[in-house]
Coordinates of N, CA, C and O in Angstrom, one line a residue:
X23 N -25.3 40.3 -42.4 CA -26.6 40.5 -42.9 C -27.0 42.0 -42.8 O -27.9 42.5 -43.4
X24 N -25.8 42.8 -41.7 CA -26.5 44.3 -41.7 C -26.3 44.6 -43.1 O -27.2 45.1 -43.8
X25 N -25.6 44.4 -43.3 CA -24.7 45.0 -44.8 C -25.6 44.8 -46.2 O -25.9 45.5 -47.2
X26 N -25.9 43.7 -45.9 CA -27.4 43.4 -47.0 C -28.3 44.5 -46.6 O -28.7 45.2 -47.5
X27 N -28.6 44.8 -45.6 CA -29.8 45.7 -45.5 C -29.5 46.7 -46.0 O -30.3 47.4 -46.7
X28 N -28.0 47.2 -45.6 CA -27.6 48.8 -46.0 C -27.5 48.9 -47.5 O -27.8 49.9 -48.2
X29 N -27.0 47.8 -47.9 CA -27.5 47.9 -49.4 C -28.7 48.2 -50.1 O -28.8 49.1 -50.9
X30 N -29.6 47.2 -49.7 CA -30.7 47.7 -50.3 C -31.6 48.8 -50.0 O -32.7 48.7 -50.4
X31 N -31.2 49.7 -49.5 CA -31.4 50.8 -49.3 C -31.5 51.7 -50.5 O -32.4 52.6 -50.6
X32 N -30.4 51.3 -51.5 CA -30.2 51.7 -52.6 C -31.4 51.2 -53.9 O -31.5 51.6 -55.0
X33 N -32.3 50.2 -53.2 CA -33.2 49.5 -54.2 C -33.7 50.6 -54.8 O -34.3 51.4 -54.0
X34 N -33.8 51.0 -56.2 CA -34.9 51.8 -56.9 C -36.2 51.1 -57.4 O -36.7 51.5 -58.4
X35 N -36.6 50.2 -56.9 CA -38.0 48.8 -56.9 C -39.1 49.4 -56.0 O -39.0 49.4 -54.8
X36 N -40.6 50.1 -56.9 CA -41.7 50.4 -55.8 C -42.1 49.0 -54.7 O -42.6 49.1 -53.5
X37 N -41.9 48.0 -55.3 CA -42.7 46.9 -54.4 C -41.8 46.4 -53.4 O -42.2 45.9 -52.4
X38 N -40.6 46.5 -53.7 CA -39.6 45.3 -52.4 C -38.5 46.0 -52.7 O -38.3 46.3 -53.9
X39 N -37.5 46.4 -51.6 CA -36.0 46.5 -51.5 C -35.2 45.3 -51.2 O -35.2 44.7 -50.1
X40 N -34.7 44.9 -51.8 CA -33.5 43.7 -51.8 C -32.5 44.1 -51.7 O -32.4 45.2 -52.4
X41 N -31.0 43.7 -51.0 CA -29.9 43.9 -51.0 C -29.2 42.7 -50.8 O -29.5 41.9 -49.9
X42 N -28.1 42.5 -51.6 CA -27.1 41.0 -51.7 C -25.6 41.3 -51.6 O -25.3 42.4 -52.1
X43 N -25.2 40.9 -51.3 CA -23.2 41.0 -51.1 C -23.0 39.4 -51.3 O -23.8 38.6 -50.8
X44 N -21.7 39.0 -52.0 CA -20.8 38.2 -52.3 C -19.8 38.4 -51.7 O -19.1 39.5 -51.6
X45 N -19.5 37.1 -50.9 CA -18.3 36.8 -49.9 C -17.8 35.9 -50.0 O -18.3 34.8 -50.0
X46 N -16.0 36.4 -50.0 CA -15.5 35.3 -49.9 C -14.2 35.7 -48.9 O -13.9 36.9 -48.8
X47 N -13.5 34.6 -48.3 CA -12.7 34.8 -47.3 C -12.8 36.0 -46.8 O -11.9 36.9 -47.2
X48 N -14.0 36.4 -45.7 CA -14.3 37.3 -44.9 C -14.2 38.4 -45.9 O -14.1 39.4 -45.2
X49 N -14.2 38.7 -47.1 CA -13.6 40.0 -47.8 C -15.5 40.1 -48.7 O -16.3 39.2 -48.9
X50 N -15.7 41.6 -49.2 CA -16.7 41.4 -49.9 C -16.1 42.0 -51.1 O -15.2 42.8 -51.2
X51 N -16.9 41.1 -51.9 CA -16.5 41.0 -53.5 C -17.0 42.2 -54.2 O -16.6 43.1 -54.8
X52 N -18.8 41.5 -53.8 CA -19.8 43.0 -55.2 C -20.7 42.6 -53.8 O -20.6 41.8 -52.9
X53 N -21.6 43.7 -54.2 CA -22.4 44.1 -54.3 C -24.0 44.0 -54.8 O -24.0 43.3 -55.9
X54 N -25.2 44.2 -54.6 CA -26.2 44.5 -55.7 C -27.4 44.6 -54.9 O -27.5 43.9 -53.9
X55 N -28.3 45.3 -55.3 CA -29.4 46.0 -55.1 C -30.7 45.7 -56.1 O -30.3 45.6 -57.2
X56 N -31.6 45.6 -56.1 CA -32.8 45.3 -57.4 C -33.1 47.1 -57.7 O -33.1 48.2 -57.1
X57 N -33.3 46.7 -58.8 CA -33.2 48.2 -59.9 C -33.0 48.2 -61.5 O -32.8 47.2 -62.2
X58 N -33.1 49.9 -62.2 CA -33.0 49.4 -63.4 C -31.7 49.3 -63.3 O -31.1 49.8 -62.4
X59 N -31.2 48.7 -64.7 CA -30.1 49.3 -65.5 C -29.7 50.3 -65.9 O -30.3 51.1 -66.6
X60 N -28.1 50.0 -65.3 CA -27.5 51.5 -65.1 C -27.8 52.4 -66.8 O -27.6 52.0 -67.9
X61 N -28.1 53.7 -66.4 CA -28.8 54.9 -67.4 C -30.4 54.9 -67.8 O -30.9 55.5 -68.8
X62 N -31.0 54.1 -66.9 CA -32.0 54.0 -67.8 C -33.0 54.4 -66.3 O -32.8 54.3 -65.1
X63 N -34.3 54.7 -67.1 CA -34.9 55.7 -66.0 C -35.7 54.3 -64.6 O -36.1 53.1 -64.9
X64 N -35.6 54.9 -63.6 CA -36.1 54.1 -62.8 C -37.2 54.0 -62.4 O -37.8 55.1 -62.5
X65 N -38.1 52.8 -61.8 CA -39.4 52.2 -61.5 C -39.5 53.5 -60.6 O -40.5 54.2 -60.8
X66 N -38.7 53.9 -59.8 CA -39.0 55.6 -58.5 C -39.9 56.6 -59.5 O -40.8 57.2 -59.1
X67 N -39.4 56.7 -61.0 CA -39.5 58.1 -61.3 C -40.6 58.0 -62.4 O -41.4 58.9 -62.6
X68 N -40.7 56.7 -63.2 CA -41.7 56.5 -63.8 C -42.9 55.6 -63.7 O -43.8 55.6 -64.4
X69 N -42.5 54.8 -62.2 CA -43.7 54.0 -62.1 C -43.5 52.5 -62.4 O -42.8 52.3 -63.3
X70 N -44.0 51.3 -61.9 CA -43.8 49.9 -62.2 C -44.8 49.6 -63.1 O -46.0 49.9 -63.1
X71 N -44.0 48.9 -63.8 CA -44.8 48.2 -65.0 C -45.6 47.0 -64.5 O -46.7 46.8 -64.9
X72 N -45.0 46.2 -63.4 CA -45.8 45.6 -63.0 C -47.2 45.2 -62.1 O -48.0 44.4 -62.0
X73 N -46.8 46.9 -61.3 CA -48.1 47.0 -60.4 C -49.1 47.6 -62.0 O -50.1 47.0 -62.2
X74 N -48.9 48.3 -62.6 CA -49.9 48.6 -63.6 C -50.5 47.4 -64.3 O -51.7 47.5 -64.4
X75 N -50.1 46.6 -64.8 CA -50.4 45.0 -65.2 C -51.0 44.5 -64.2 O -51.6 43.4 -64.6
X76 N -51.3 44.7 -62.8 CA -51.5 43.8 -61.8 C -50.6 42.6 -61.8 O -51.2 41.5 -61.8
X77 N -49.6 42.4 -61.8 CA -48.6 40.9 -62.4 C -48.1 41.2 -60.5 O -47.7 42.1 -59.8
X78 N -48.8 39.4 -60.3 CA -48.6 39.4 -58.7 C -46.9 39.1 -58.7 O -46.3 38.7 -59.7
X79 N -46.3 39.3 -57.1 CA -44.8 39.1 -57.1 C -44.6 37.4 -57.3 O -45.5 36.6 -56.9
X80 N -43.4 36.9 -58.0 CA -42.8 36.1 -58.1 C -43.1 35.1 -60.0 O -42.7 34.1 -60.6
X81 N -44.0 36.3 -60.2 CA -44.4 35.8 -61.8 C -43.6 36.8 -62.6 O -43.1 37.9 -62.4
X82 N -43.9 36.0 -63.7 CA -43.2 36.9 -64.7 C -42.2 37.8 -65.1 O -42.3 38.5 -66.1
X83 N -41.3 37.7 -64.4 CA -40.1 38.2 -63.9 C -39.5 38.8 -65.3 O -38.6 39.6 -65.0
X84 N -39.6 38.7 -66.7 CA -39.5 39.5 -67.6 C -40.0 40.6 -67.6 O -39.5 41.4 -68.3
X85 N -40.9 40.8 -67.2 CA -42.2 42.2 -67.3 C -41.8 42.9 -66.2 O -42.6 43.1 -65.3
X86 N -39.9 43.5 -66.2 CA -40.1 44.4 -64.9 C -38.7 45.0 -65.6 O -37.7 44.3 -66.1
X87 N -38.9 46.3 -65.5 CA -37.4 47.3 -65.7 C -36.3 46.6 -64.9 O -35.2 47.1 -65.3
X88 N -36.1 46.0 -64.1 CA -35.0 46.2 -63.1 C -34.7 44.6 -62.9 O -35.3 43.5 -63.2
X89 N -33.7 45.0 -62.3 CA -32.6 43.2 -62.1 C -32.7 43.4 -61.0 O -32.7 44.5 -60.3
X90 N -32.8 41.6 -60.6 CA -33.0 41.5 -59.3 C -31.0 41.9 -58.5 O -30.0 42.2 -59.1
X91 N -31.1 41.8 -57.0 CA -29.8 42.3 -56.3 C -28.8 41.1 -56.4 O -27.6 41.1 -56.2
X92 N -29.6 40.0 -56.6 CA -28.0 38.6 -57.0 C -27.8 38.9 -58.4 O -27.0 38.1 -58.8
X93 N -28.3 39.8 -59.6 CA -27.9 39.7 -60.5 C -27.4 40.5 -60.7 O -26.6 40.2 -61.6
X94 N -27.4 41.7 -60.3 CA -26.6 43.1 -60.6 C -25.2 42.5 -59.1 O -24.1 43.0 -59.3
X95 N -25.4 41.6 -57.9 CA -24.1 41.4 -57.5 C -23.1 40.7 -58.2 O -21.9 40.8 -58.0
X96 N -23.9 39.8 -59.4 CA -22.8 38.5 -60.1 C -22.1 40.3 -61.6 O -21.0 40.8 -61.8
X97 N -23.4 40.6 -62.0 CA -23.0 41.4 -63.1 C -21.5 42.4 -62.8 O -20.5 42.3 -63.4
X98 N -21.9 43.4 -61.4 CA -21.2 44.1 -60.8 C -19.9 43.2 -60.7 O -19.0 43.8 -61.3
X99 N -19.4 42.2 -60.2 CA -18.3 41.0 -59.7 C -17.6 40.9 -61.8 O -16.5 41.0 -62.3
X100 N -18.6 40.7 -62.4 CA -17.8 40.4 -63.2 C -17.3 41.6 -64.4 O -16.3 41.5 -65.2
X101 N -18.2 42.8 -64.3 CA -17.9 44.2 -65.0 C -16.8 44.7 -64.3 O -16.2 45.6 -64.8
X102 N -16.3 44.2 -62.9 CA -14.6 44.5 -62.3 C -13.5 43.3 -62.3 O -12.5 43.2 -61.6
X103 N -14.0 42.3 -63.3 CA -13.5 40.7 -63.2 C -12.8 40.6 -62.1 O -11.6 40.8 -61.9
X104 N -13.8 40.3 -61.3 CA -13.9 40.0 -59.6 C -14.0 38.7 -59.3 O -15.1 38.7 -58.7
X105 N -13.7 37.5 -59.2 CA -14.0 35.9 -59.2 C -14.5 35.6 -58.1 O -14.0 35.8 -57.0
X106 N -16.0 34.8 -58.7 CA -16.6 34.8 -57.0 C -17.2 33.7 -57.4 O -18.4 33.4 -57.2
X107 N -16.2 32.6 -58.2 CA -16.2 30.9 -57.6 C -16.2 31.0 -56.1 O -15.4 31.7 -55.5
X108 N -17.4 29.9 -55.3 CA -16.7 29.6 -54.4 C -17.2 30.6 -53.2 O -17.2 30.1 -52.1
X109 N -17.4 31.6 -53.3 CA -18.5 32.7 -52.5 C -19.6 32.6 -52.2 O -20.4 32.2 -53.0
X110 N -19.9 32.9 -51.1 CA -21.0 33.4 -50.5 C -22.1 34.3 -50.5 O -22.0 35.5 -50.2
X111 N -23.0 34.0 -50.8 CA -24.4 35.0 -51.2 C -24.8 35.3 -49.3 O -24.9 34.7 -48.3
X112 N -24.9 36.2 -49.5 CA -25.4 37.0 -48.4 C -26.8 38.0 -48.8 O -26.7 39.1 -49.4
X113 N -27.8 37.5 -48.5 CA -29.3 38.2 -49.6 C -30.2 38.2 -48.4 O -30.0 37.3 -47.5
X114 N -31.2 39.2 -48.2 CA -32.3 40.1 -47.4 C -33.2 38.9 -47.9 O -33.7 38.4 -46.9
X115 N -33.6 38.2 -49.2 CA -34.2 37.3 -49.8 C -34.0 36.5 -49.9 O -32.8 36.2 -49.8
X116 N -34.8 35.5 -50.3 CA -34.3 33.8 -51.1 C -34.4 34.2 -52.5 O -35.1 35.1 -53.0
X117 N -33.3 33.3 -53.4 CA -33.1 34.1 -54.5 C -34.8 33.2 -55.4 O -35.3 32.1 -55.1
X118 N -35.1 34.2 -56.4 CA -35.9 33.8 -57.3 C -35.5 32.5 -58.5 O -34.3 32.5 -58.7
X119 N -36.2 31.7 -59.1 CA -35.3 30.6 -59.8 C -34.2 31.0 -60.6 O -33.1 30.4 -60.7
X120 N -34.7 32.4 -61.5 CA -33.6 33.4 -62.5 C -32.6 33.3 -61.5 O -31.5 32.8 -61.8
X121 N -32.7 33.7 -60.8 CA -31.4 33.9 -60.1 C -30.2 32.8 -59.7 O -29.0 32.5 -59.8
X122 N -31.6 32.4 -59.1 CA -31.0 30.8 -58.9 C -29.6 30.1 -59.4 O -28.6 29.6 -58.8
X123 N -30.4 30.2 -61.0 CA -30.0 29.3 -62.0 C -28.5 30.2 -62.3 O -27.6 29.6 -62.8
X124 N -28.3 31.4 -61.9 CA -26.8 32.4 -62.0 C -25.9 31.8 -61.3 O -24.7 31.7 -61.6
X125 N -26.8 31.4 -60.2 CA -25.9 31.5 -58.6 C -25.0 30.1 -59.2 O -23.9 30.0 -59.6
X126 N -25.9 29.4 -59.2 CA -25.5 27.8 -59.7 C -24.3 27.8 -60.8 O -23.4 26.9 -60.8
X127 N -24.4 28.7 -61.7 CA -23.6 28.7 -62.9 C -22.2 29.4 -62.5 O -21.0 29.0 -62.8
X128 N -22.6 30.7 -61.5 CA -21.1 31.4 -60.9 C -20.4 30.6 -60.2 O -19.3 31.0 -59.8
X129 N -20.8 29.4 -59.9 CA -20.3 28.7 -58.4 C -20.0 29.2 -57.3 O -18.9 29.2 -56.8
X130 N -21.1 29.7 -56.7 CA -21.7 30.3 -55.4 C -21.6 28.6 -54.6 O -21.8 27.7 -55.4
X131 N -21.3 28.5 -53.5 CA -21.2 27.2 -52.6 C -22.0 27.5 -51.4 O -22.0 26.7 -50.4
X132 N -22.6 28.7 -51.3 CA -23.1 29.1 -50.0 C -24.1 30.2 -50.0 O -23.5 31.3 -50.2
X133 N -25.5 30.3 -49.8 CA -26.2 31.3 -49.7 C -27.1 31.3 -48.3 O -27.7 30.5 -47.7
X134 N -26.8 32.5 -48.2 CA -27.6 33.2 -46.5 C -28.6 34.3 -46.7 O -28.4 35.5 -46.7
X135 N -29.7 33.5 -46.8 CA -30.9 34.8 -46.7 C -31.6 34.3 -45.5 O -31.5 33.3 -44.8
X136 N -32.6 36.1 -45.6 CA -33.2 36.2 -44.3 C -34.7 36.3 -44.9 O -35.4 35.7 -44.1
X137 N -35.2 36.7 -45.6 CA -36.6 36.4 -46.2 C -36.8 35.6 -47.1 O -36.1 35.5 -48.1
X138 N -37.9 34.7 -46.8 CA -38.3 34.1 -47.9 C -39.1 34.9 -49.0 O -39.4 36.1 -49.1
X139 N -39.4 33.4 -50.1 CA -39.2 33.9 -51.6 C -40.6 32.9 -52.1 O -40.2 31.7 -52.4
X140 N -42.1 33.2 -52.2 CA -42.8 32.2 -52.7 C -42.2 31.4 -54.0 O -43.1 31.3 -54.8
X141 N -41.0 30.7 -54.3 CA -40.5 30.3 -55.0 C -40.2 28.7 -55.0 O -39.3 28.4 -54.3
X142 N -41.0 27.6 -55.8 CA -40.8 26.5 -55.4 C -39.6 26.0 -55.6 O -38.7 25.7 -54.8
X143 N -39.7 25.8 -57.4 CA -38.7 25.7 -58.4 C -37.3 26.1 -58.1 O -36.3 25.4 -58.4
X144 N -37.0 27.2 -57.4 CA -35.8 27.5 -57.0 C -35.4 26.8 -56.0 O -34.2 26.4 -56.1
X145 N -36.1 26.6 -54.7 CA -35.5 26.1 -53.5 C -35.2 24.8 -54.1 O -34.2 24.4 -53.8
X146 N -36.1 23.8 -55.3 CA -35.8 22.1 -55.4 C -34.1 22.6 -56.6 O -33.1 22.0 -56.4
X147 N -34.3 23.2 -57.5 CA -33.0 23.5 -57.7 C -32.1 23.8 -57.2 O -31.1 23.1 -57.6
X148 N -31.8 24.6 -56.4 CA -30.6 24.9 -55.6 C -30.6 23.6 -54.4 O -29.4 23.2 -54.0
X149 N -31.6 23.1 -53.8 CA -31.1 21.6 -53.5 C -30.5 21.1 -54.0 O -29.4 20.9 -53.5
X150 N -30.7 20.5 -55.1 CA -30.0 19.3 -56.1 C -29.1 19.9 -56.7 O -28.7 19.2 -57.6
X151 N -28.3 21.5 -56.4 CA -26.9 21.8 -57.3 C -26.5 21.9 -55.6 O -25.6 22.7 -55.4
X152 N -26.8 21.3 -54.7 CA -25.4 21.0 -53.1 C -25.0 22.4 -52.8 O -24.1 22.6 -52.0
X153 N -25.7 23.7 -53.6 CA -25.7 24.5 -53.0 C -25.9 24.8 -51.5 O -27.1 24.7 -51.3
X154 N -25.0 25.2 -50.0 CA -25.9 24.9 -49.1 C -26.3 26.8 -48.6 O -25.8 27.9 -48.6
X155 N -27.7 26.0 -48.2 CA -28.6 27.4 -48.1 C -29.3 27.4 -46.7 O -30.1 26.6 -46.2
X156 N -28.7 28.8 -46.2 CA -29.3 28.7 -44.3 C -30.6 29.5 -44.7 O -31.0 29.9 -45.8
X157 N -31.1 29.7 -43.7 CA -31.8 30.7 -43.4 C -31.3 31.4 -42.2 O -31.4 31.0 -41.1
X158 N -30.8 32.7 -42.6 CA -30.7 33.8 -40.9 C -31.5 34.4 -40.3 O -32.2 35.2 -40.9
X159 N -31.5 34.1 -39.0 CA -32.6 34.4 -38.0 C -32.0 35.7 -36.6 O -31.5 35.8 -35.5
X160 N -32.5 36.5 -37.6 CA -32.1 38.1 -37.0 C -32.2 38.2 -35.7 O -31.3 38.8 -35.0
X161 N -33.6 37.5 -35.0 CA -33.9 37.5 -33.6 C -32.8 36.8 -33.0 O -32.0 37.3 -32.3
X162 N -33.0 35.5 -33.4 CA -31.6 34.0 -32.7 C -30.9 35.2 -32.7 O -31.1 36.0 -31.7
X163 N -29.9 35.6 -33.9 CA -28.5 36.3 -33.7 C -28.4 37.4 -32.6 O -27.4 37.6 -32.0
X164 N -29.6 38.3 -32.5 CA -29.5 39.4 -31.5 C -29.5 39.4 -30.2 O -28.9 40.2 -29.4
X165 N -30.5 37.9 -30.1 CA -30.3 37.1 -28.7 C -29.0 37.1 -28.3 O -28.3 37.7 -27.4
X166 N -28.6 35.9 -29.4 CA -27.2 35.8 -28.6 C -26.2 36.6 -29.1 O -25.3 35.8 -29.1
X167 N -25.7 37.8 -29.6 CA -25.1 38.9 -29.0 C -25.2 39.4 -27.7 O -24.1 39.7 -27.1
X168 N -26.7 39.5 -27.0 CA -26.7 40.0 -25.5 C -25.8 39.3 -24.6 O -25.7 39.7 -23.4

């Protein structure tokens, strides 16, 4: 999960940094960060379309320059045709339903986030695709490292 974090570091998104990696047999696949698309000017340099709209988070998810970080990880995986049947989501977040509905389609078998996502629709979908989904608990894990 450090690795998600170090990713999103890279987020160009005024409202939330997200970072995701795809894993499979201990190896990471892609990558991705929430941002625009590659060449095109970023929410940093010109401003969000959606804090100007007032458009609260987890609506409207068309009315934003930038792809969320599980979709620039599946895009990234498959612009290197990288096969990530069968992998691991590793996400700072719970994915949004868009996303969701990717994860489900790439055949992802496993996602690990550490923040939640006011998202109903997605968590009862990804229930019913046997997707299985932890939640990581940064504190538990640091404990037990000591």
């Amino acid at each position: 999960m450090d690795i998600t974090h170090l990713v999103a570091k890279r987020a160009t998104c005024l409202r939330r940094h997200v970072g995701a990696i795809l894993v499979k047999d201990k190896k990471i696949l892609a990558t991705g960060y929430n941002g625009a698309p590659s060449g095109l000017n970023h929410c940093l340099d010109i401003g969000c379309l959606r804090e100007l709209q007032s458009i609260p988070s987890g609506e409207r998810h068309e009315l934003c320059r930038g792809l969320h970080a599980k979709q620039n990880a599946i895009i990234q995986a498959a612009y290197h045709g990288v096969e990530i049947c069968g992998a691991t989501l590793y996400c700072t977040n719970h994915p949004c339903t868009i996303c969701s509905k990717m994860l489900i389609n790439a055949g992802i078998t496993r996602i690990v986030f550490e923040e939640g996502y006011a998202d109903e629709l997605a968590a009862s979908m990804l229930k019913e695709s046997r997707i299985k989904v932890v939640k990581f608990n940064r504190k538990r894990t640091q404990k037990a490292e000591r």
